[in-house]
PDB file of C-alpha atoms in Angstrom:
ATOM      1  CA  MET K 203     106.837  78.009 120.871  1.00  0.00           C
ATOM      2  CA  ASP K 204     103.291  77.137 122.078  1.00  0.00           C
ATOM      3  CA  TYR K 205     100.932  80.227 121.602  1.00  0.00           C
ATOM      4  CA  GLY K 206      98.456  78.926 124.016  1.00  0.00           C
ATOM      5  CA  ASP K 207     100.856  78.595 126.754  1.00  0.00           C
ATOM      6  CA  ALA K 208     102.411  81.789 125.837  1.00  0.00           C
ATOM      7  CA  ILE K 209      99.200  83.805 125.997  1.00  0.00           C
ATOM      8  CA  SER K 210      97.645  82.198 129.077  1.00  0.00           C
ATOM      9  CA  THR K 211     101.053  82.928 130.976  1.00  0.00           C
ATOM     10  CA  LEU K 212     100.399  86.535 129.657  1.00  0.00           C
ATOM     11  CA  ILE K 213      97.447  86.773 130.632  1.00  0.00           C
ATOM     12  CA  SER K 214      98.109  85.412 134.171  1.00  0.00           C
ATOM     13  CA  TRP K 215     100.934  88.112 134.676  1.00  0.00           C
ATOM     14  CA  ALA K 216      98.035  90.942 133.477  1.00  0.00           C
ATOM     15  CA  ARG K 217      96.049  89.712 136.072  1.00  0.00           C
ATOM     16  CA  THR K 218      98.824  90.561 138.659  1.00  0.00           C
ATOM     17  CA  ARG K 219      99.307  93.999 137.166  1.00  0.00           C
ATOM     18  CA  PRO K 220      97.025  96.610 138.707  1.00  0.00           C
ATOM     19  CA  ASP K 221      98.048  98.894 135.760  1.00  0.00           C
ATOM     20  CA  VAL K 222      97.056  96.325 133.084  1.00  0.00           C
ATOM     21  CA  ARG K 223      93.285  96.791 132.367  1.00  0.00           C
ATOM     22  CA  GLY K 224      93.023  94.514 129.262  1.00  0.00           C
ATOM     23  CA  LEU K 225      94.174  92.530 126.844  1.00  0.00           C
ATOM     24  CA  VAL K 226      93.021  92.348 123.285  1.00  0.00           C
ATOM     25  CA  LEU K 227      93.608  89.630 120.300  1.00  0.00           C
ATOM     26  CA  THR K 228      93.954  90.750 116.963  1.00  0.00           C
ATOM     27  CA  GLY K 229      94.614  89.843 113.381  1.00  0.00           C
ATOM     28  CA  SER K 230      94.261  86.049 111.896  1.00  0.00           C
ATOM     29  CA  ALA K 231      94.466  84.152 115.122  1.00  0.00           C
ATOM     30  CA  ALA K 232      91.383  86.226 116.223  1.00  0.00           C
ATOM     31  CA  GLU K 233      89.586  85.549 112.862  1.00  0.00           C
ATOM     32  CA  GLY K 234      90.282  81.834 112.778  1.00  0.00           C
ATOM     33  CA  THR K 235      92.207  81.898 109.596  1.00  0.00           C
ATOM     34  CA  ALA K 236      95.799  81.602 111.357  1.00  0.00           C
ATOM     35  CA  HIS K 237      98.384  79.974 109.487  1.00  0.00           C
ATOM     36  CA  PRO K 238     100.972  78.018 111.618  1.00  0.00           C
ATOM     37  CA  LEU K 239     103.544  80.194 110.871  1.00  0.00           C
ATOM     38  CA  SER K 240     101.074  83.357 111.680  1.00  0.00           C
ATOM     39  CA  ASP K 241     102.045  85.868 114.292  1.00  0.00           C
ATOM     40  CA  ARG K 242      99.799  86.552 117.414  1.00  0.00           C
ATOM     41  CA  ASP K 243      98.937  90.449 117.652  1.00  0.00           C
ATOM     42  CA  ILE K 244      97.875  91.350 121.317  1.00  0.00           C
ATOM     43  CA  GLN K 245      97.175  94.829 122.333  1.00  0.00           C
ATOM     44  CA  VAL K 246      97.904  95.972 125.683  1.00  0.00           C
ATOM     45  CA  PHE K 247      95.831  98.689 127.618  1.00  0.00           C
ATOM     46  CA  ALA K 248      97.804 100.011 130.861  1.00  0.00           C
ATOM     47  CA  THR K 249      97.226 103.361 132.621  1.00  0.00           C
ATOM     48  CA  ASP K 250     100.856 103.599 132.817  1.00  0.00           C
ATOM     49  CA  VAL K 251     102.490 102.548 129.306  1.00  0.00           C
ATOM     50  CA  PRO K 252     105.953 103.771 130.274  1.00  0.00           C
ATOM     51  CA  ALA K 253     106.410 101.411 133.044  1.00  0.00           C
ATOM     52  CA  LEU K 254     106.011  98.459 130.392  1.00  0.00           C
ATOM     53  CA  LEU K 255     108.147 100.123 127.921  1.00  0.00           C
ATOM     54  CA  GLU K 256     110.730 100.886 130.970  1.00  0.00           C
ATOM     55  CA  ASP K 257     110.351  96.972 132.133  1.00  0.00           C
ATOM     56  CA  GLU K 258     110.267  94.792 129.287  1.00  0.00           C
ATOM     57  CA  SER K 259     110.646  91.365 131.586  1.00  0.00           C
ATOM     58  CA  TRP K 260     107.013  90.723 130.879  1.00  0.00           C
ATOM     59  CA  TRP K 261     107.479  89.650 127.491  1.00  0.00           C
ATOM     60  CA  THR K 262     110.626  88.462 127.859  1.00  0.00           C
ATOM     61  CA  ARG K 263     109.450  85.452 130.265  1.00  0.00           C
ATOM     62  CA  LEU K 264     107.155  84.037 127.294  1.00  0.00           C
ATOM     63  CA  GLY K 265     109.514  82.358 125.305  1.00  0.00           C
ATOM     64  CA  GLU K 266     113.148  82.741 124.224  1.00  0.00           C
ATOM     65  CA  VAL K 267     113.565  86.202 122.763  1.00  0.00           C
ATOM     66  CA  LEU K 268     115.825  86.032 119.630  1.00  0.00           C
ATOM     67  CA  VAL K 269     114.919  89.451 118.093  1.00  0.00           C
ATOM     68  CA  VAL K 270     112.881  92.964 118.758  1.00  0.00           C
ATOM     69  CA  GLU K 271     111.769  95.501 116.976  1.00  0.00           C
ATOM     70  CA  ARG K 272     110.426  98.510 119.141  1.00  0.00           C
ATOM     71  CA  LEU K 273     108.641 100.607 116.653  1.00  0.00           C
ATOM     72  CA  GLU K 274     105.311 102.694 116.636  1.00  0.00           C
ATOM     73  CA  ASP K 275     102.313 101.879 114.799  1.00  0.00           C
ATOM     74  CA  ASP K 276     100.303 104.464 112.337  1.00  0.00           C
ATOM     75  CA  ASP K 277      98.837 106.340 115.238  1.00  0.00           C
ATOM     76  CA  GLY K 278     101.740 106.889 117.006  1.00  0.00           C
ATOM     77  CA  ASN K 279     101.489 103.973 120.034  1.00  0.00           C
ATOM     78  CA  PRO K 280     104.429 101.918 121.005  1.00  0.00           C
ATOM     79  CA  THR K 281     104.763  98.722 119.858  1.00  0.00           C
ATOM     80  CA  ARG K 282     106.948  95.589 120.527  1.00  0.00           C
ATOM     81  CA  LEU K 283     107.508  92.921 117.826  1.00  0.00           C
ATOM     82  CA  VAL K 284     109.182  89.927 119.507  1.00  0.00           C
ATOM     83  CA  TYR K 285     110.845  86.985 117.548  1.00  0.00           C
ATOM     84  CA  TYR K 286     110.964  84.141 119.725  1.00  0.00           C
ATOM     85  CA  ALA K 287     112.180  80.733 119.251  1.00  0.00           C
ATOM     86  CA  GLY K 288     109.229  79.051 116.936  1.00  0.00           C
ATOM     87  CA  GLY K 289     106.792  81.765 117.270  1.00  0.00           C
ATOM     88  CA  LYS K 290     106.363  85.840 117.165  1.00  0.00           C
ATOM     89  CA  LEU K 291     104.254  88.117 119.334  1.00  0.00           C
ATOM     90  CA  ASP K 292     102.971  91.259 118.295  1.00  0.00           C
ATOM     91  CA  PHE K 293     102.477  93.677 120.981  1.00  0.00           C
ATOM     92  CA  THR K 294     101.076  97.232 120.790  1.00  0.00           C
ATOM     93  CA  LEU K 295     100.485  99.215 124.035  1.00  0.00           C
ATOM     94  CA  LEU K 296      97.825 101.484 124.410  1.00  0.00           C
ATOM     95  CA  PRO K 297      96.582 103.950 127.117  1.00  0.00           C
ATOM     96  CA  ALA K 298      93.880 101.824 129.471  1.00  0.00           C
ATOM     97  CA  VAL K 299      90.904 104.937 128.569  1.00  0.00           C
ATOM     98  CA  ALA K 300      91.284 103.953 124.592  1.00  0.00           C
ATOM     99  CA  PHE K 301      89.673 100.194 125.239  1.00  0.00           C
ATOM    100  CA  ALA K 302      85.865 101.336 126.145  1.00  0.00           C
ATOM    101  CA  GLY K 303      84.025 102.068 122.877  1.00  0.00           C
ATOM    102  CA  ARG K 304      86.903 101.038 120.703  1.00  0.00           C
ATOM    103  CA  SER K 305      85.350 100.038 117.263  1.00  0.00           C
ATOM    104  CA  TYR K 306      87.398  97.170 115.237  1.00  0.00           C
ATOM    105  CA  ASP K 307      87.597  96.471 111.354  1.00  0.00           C
ATOM    106  CA  ARG K 308      88.379  93.106 111.689  1.00  0.00           C
ATOM    107  CA  PRO K 309      87.424  90.458 114.431  1.00  0.00           C
ATOM    108  CA  PHE K 310      89.037  90.689 117.745  1.00  0.00           C
ATOM    109  CA  LYS K 311      88.641  88.579 120.906  1.00  0.00           C
ATOM    110  CA  VAL K 312      89.091  90.217 124.506  1.00  0.00           C
ATOM    111  CA  LEU K 313      91.750  88.081 126.337  1.00  0.00           C
ATOM    112  CA  LEU K 314      91.347  90.250 129.793  1.00  0.00           C
ATOM    113  CA  ASP K 315      88.737  92.827 130.378  1.00  0.00           C
ATOM    114  CA  LYS K 316      89.019  94.299 134.087  1.00  0.00           C
ATOM    115  CA  ASP K 317      86.854  97.325 133.981  1.00  0.00           C
ATOM    116  CA  GLY K 318      84.044  95.877 131.537  1.00  0.00           C
ATOM    117  CA  ALA K 319      84.739  97.845 128.787  1.00  0.00           C
ATOM    118  CA  ALA K 320      84.648  95.167 126.456  1.00  0.00           C
ATOM    119  CA  GLY K 321      80.558  95.693 126.584  1.00  0.00           C
ATOM    120  CA  THR K 322      81.270  99.073 124.510  1.00  0.00           C
ATOM    121  CA  VAL K 323      83.529  97.747 122.033  1.00  0.00           C
ATOM    122  CA  VAL K 324      82.289  97.164 118.324  1.00  0.00           C
ATOM    123  CA  HIS K 325      83.272  95.276 115.467  1.00  0.00           C
ATOM    124  CA  ARG K 326      82.811  97.575 112.379  1.00  0.00           C
ATOM    125  CA  PRO K 327      84.400  96.599 108.849  1.00  0.00           C
ATOM    126  CA  GLU K 328      86.310  98.699 107.396  1.00  0.00           C
ATOM    127  CA  VAL K 329      84.859  99.980 104.134  1.00  0.00           C
ATOM    128  CA  ALA K 330      88.113 101.518 102.091  1.00  0.00           C
ATOM    129  CA  MET K 331      87.206 105.163 100.456  1.00  0.00           C
ATOM    130  CA  ALA K 332      88.286 105.031  96.524  1.00  0.00           C
ATOM    131  CA  PRO K 333      91.596 107.512  95.704  1.00  0.00           C
ATOM    132  CA  GLU K 334      90.859 110.892  95.305  1.00  0.00           C
ATOM    133  CA  ALA K 335      92.154 112.392  92.102  1.00  0.00           C
ATOM    134  CA  ASP K 336      94.951 113.776  94.085  1.00  0.00           C
ATOM    135  CA  GLU K 337      95.982 110.789  95.298  1.00  0.00           C
ATOM    136  CA  PHE K 338      95.851 108.733  92.521  1.00  0.00           C
ATOM    137  CA  SER K 339      97.852 111.161  90.458  1.00  0.00           C
ATOM    138  CA  GLU K 340     100.469 110.953  93.050  1.00  0.00           C
ATOM    139  CA  SER K 341     100.532 107.371  92.694  1.00  0.00           C
ATOM    140  CA  VAL K 342     101.197 107.779  89.287  1.00  0.00           C
ATOM    141  CA  ASN K 343     103.713 109.982  89.294  1.00  0.00           C
ATOM    142  CA  TRP K 344     105.622 107.927  91.825  1.00  0.00           C
ATOM    143  CA  ALA K 345     105.507 105.002  89.912  1.00  0.00           C
ATOM    144  CA  TRP K 346     106.882 106.538  86.499  1.00  0.00           C
ATOM    145  CA  ALA K 347     109.031 108.469  88.420  1.00  0.00           C
ATOM    146  CA  ALA K 348     110.749 105.163  89.886  1.00  0.00           C
ATOM    147  CA  ALA K 349     110.667 103.351  87.073  1.00  0.00           C
ATOM    148  CA  LEU K 350     112.752 106.102  85.356  1.00  0.00           C
ATOM    149  CA  MET K 351     115.644 106.346  87.778  1.00  0.00           C
ATOM    150  CA  ALA K 352     115.543 102.469  87.552  1.00  0.00           C
ATOM    151  CA  ALA K 353     116.056 102.387  84.074  1.00  0.00           C
ATOM    152  CA  LYS K 354     119.158 104.816  84.604  1.00  0.00           C
ATOM    153  CA  ALA K 355     120.491 102.583  87.240  1.00  0.00           C
ATOM    154  CA  ILE K 356     120.150  99.487  84.719  1.00  0.00           C
ATOM    155  CA  VAL K 357     121.894 101.225  82.111  1.00  0.00           C
ATOM    156  CA  ARG K 358     124.460 102.374  84.529  1.00  0.00           C
ATOM    157  CA  ASP K 359     125.008  99.028  85.877  1.00  0.00           C
ATOM    158  CA  GLU K 360     124.064  99.775  89.817  1.00  0.00           C
ATOM    159  CA  PRO K 361     121.992  97.290  90.838  1.00  0.00           C
ATOM    160  CA  TRP K 362     121.679  98.282  94.526  1.00  0.00           C
ATOM    161  CA  SER K 363     119.686 101.448  92.955  1.00  0.00           C
ATOM    162  CA  VAL K 364     117.527  99.066  90.342  1.00  0.00           C
ATOM    163  CA  LYS K 365     116.168  97.350  93.945  1.00  0.00           C
ATOM    164  CA  LEU K 366     115.735 100.579  95.702  1.00  0.00           C
ATOM    165  CA  ARG K 367     113.753 102.514  92.828  1.00  0.00           C
ATOM    166  CA  ASP K 368     111.990  98.952  92.391  1.00  0.00           C
ATOM    167  CA  HIS K 369     110.693  98.553  95.755  1.00  0.00           C
ATOM    168  CA  ASP K 370     109.233 102.004  95.335  1.00  0.00           C
ATOM    169  CA  LEU K 371     107.781 100.802  92.432  1.00  0.00           C
ATOM    170  CA  LYS K 372     106.151  98.191  93.584  1.00  0.00           C
ATOM    171  CA  GLU K 373     104.498  99.929  96.660  1.00  0.00           C
ATOM    172  CA  GLU K 374     102.650 101.822  94.226  1.00  0.00           C
ATOM    173  CA  LEU K 375     101.983  98.848  92.143  1.00  0.00           C
ATOM    174  CA  LEU K 376     100.553  97.068  94.996  1.00  0.00           C
ATOM    175  CA  ARG K 377      98.779 100.432  95.674  1.00  0.00           C
ATOM    176  CA  MET K 378      97.142 100.408  92.075  1.00  0.00           C
ATOM    177  CA  ILE K 379      95.810  96.704  92.445  1.00  0.00           C
ATOM    178  CA  GLU K 380      94.103  97.666  95.720  1.00  0.00           C
ATOM    179  CA  TRP K 381      92.218 100.565  93.858  1.00  0.00           C
ATOM    180  CA  GLU K 382      91.802  98.396  90.899  1.00  0.00           C
ATOM    181  CA  HIS K 383      90.316  95.608  92.254  1.00  0.00           C
ATOM    182  CA  ARG K 384      87.774  97.660  94.986  1.00  0.00           C
ATOM    183  CA  ALA K 385      86.969  99.682  91.679  1.00  0.00           C
ATOM    184  CA  ARG K 386      85.307  96.702  90.061  1.00  0.00           C
ATOM    185  CA  TYR K 387      84.433  94.612  93.201  1.00  0.00           C
ATOM    186  CA  GLY K 388      83.246  97.394  95.327  1.00  0.00           C
ATOM    187  CA  SER K 389      84.840  99.231  98.253  1.00  0.00           C
ATOM    188  CA  GLY K 390      83.943  96.380 100.725  1.00  0.00           C
ATOM    189  CA  PHE K 391      86.143  94.287  98.899  1.00  0.00           C
ATOM    190  CA  ASP K 392      89.000  92.637 101.324  1.00  0.00           C
ATOM    191  CA  THR K 393      92.436  93.634  99.656  1.00  0.00           C
ATOM    192  CA  ARG K 394      94.093  92.624 102.877  1.00  0.00           C
ATOM    193  CA  TYR K 395      97.655  94.423 103.903  1.00  0.00           C
ATOM    194  CA  LEU K 396     100.827  94.892 102.498  1.00  0.00           C
ATOM    195  CA  GLY K 397      99.583  91.944  99.822  1.00  0.00           C
ATOM    196  CA  THR K 398      99.091  89.166 102.312  1.00  0.00           C
ATOM    197  CA  ARG K 399      96.756  86.489 101.274  1.00  0.00           C
ATOM    198  CA  LEU K 400      97.258  87.264  97.772  1.00  0.00           C
ATOM    199  CA  ARG K 401      96.265  83.832  96.429  1.00  0.00           C
ATOM    200  CA  ARG K 402      93.392  84.250  98.107  1.00  0.00           C
ATOM    201  CA  TRP K 403      92.249  87.982  96.665  1.00  0.00           C
ATOM    202  CA  MET K 404      94.103  89.002  93.682  1.00  0.00           C
ATOM    203  CA  ASP K 405      92.630  88.136  90.065  1.00  0.00           C
ATOM    204  CA  SER K 406      94.633  85.205  88.356  1.00  0.00           C
ATOM    205  CA  ASP K 407      95.781  87.504  85.625  1.00  0.00           C
ATOM    206  CA  VAL K 408      97.344  90.039  87.806  1.00  0.00           C
ATOM    207  CA  GLN K 409      99.168  86.946  89.835  1.00  0.00           C
ATOM    208  CA  ALA K 410     100.550  85.629  86.350  1.00  0.00           C
ATOM    209  CA  GLU K 411     101.599  89.043  85.177  1.00  0.00           C
ATOM    210  CA  LEU K 412     103.364  89.667  88.702  1.00  0.00           C
ATOM    211  CA  GLU K 413     105.640  86.613  87.537  1.00  0.00           C
ATOM    212  CA  ARG K 414     107.419  88.418  85.610  1.00  0.00           C
ATOM    213  CA  CYS K 415     107.861  91.685  87.548  1.00  0.00           C
ATOM    214  CA  TRP K 416     111.016  90.356  89.904  1.00  0.00           C
ATOM    215  CA  SER K 417     114.624  89.602  88.999  1.00  0.00           C
ATOM    216  CA  GLY K 418     118.209  88.950  89.883  1.00  0.00           C
ATOM    217  CA  PHE K 419     121.135  91.566  89.957  1.00  0.00           C
ATOM    218  CA  GLY K 420     121.312  91.320  86.028  1.00  0.00           C
ATOM    219  CA  ALA K 421     120.812  94.284  83.532  1.00  0.00           C
ATOM    220  CA  ARG K 422     118.985  92.349  81.384  1.00  0.00           C
ATOM    221  CA  ASP K 423     116.524  90.241  83.947  1.00  0.00           C
ATOM    222  CA  SER K 424     115.922  93.369  85.686  1.00  0.00           C
ATOM    223  CA  GLU K 425     115.076  95.376  82.581  1.00  0.00           C
ATOM    224  CA  GLN K 426     112.624  92.819  81.288  1.00  0.00           C
ATOM    225  CA  ALA K 427     111.159  92.519  85.045  1.00  0.00           C
ATOM    226  CA  LEU K 428     110.831  96.503  84.648  1.00  0.00           C
ATOM    227  CA  LEU K 429     109.077  96.526  81.580  1.00  0.00           C
ATOM    228  CA  ALA K 430     106.387  93.997  83.049  1.00  0.00           C
ATOM    229  CA  THR K 431     106.045  95.716  85.983  1.00  0.00           C
ATOM    230  CA  VAL K 432     105.198  99.216  84.119  1.00  0.00           C
ATOM    231  CA  SER K 433     103.072  97.238  82.013  1.00  0.00           C
ATOM    232  CA  LEU K 434     101.004  95.741  84.591  1.00  0.00           C
ATOM    233  CA  TYR K 435     100.685  99.185  86.700  1.00  0.00           C
ATOM    234  CA  ARG K 436      99.740 101.061  83.517  1.00  0.00           C
ATOM    235  CA  ARG K 437      96.863  98.388  82.698  1.00  0.00           C
ATOM    236  CA  LEU K 438      95.394  98.653  85.963  1.00  0.00           C
ATOM    237  CA  ALA K 439      96.296 102.255  86.144  1.00  0.00           C
ATOM    238  CA  GLU K 440      94.580 103.109  83.041  1.00  0.00           C
ATOM    239  CA  ARG K 441      91.590 100.802  83.810  1.00  0.00           C
ATOM    240  CA  THR K 442      90.980 102.474  87.278  1.00  0.00           C
ATOM    241  CA  ALA K 443      91.160 105.883  85.869  1.00  0.00           C
ATOM    242  CA  ARG K 444      88.159 104.809  83.612  1.00  0.00           C
ATOM    243  CA  HIS K 445      86.176 103.457  86.887  1.00  0.00           C
ATOM    244  CA  LEU K 446      86.406 106.435  89.080  1.00  0.00           C
ATOM    245  CA  GLY K 447      86.461 109.005  85.824  1.00  0.00           C
ATOM    246  CA  PHE K 448      89.876 110.329  86.666  1.00  0.00           C
ATOM    247  CA  PRO K 449      92.073 112.378  84.074  1.00  0.00           C
ATOM    248  CA  VAL K 450      93.785 110.399  81.330  1.00  0.00           C
ATOM    249  CA  PHE K 451      97.480 110.580  81.996  1.00  0.00           C
ATOM    250  CA  ASP K 452     100.207 110.335  79.035  1.00  0.00           C
ATOM    251  CA  HIS K 453     101.467 106.998  79.816  1.00  0.00           C
ATOM    252  CA  GLU K 454     102.857 106.435  76.291  1.00  0.00           C
ATOM    253  CA  ARG K 455     104.973 109.556  76.236  1.00  0.00           C
ATOM    254  CA  VAL K 456     106.801 108.349  79.818  1.00  0.00           C
ATOM    255  CA  ALA K 457     107.067 105.084  78.536  1.00  0.00           C
ATOM    256  CA  ALA K 458     108.793 106.351  75.344  1.00  0.00           C
ATOM    257  CA  GLU K 459     110.942 108.174  77.973  1.00  0.00           C
ATOM    258  CA  LEU K 460     111.860 104.802  79.586  1.00  0.00           C
ATOM    259  CA  HIS K 461     112.791 102.833  76.354  1.00  0.00           C
ATOM    260  CA  THR K 462     115.069 105.925  75.201  1.00  0.00           C
ATOM    261  CA  ILE K 463     116.974 105.589  78.697  1.00  0.00           C
ATOM    262  CA  LEU K 464     117.432 101.996  78.312  1.00  0.00           C
ATOM    263  CA  ARG K 465     118.319 101.972  74.698  1.00  0.00           C
ATOM    264  CA  SER K 466     120.894 104.536  75.506  1.00  0.00           C
ATOM    265  CA  GLY K 467     122.845 101.651  77.161  1.00  0.00           C
ATOM    266  CA  THR K 468     123.598  99.806  74.171  1.00  0.00           C
ATOM    267  CA  LYS K 469     125.269 102.551  72.035  1.00  0.00           C
TER     268      LYS K 469
END
């Protein structure tokens, strides 16, 4: 897919549609940091969003469509993640009235503006808030719960369950890594999204420890990865709690229970 041609075709189509009032490019392409394999993220502002959802011909003409994910974003706006041969376009469909006065926490590029709304759109970098004590406690409890259940699955030789629980644990690990880095480097420190660009922002010692946090299906490898994951999570959680002045969690007691479960499989 030639992204330049695809976006030009999209703009030309939008100019012929009275209901499409604006197009905005976001993500790495708007920042000028796109990788050859990066997606193109495009917001479509329209007066009749349901019509664009019903007739999908507008994005099928942009390339050879392979796979489509029909989802919603965190605000409930419909999205269409379209995988083409040689590329991917992520569309978010928004009501036209949402364009004027819109705020973006990352750089953006206006591709089409029929109503002069872009003059009121601003780039306001997001400052991530530190977690509240309750949110921090939730993560710690969820992480250890996932770890305990993963340990039981290892002993029972249920590798699929191990992977599912490990996924839950890894979500909390990433959340804790982000909190810990921002606690030390400041709330404006950019931890990206879902671990993207981690080679650029994540501390090298954390990256090194992550190398030991994944495994195959084998029980022994799964156990070693689980122990490495909880060790890293615990270290970062304790450091973050100190930085933020949160109550001390009894990691040692839960870790002892984890080891008890794992040892039960050797009997």
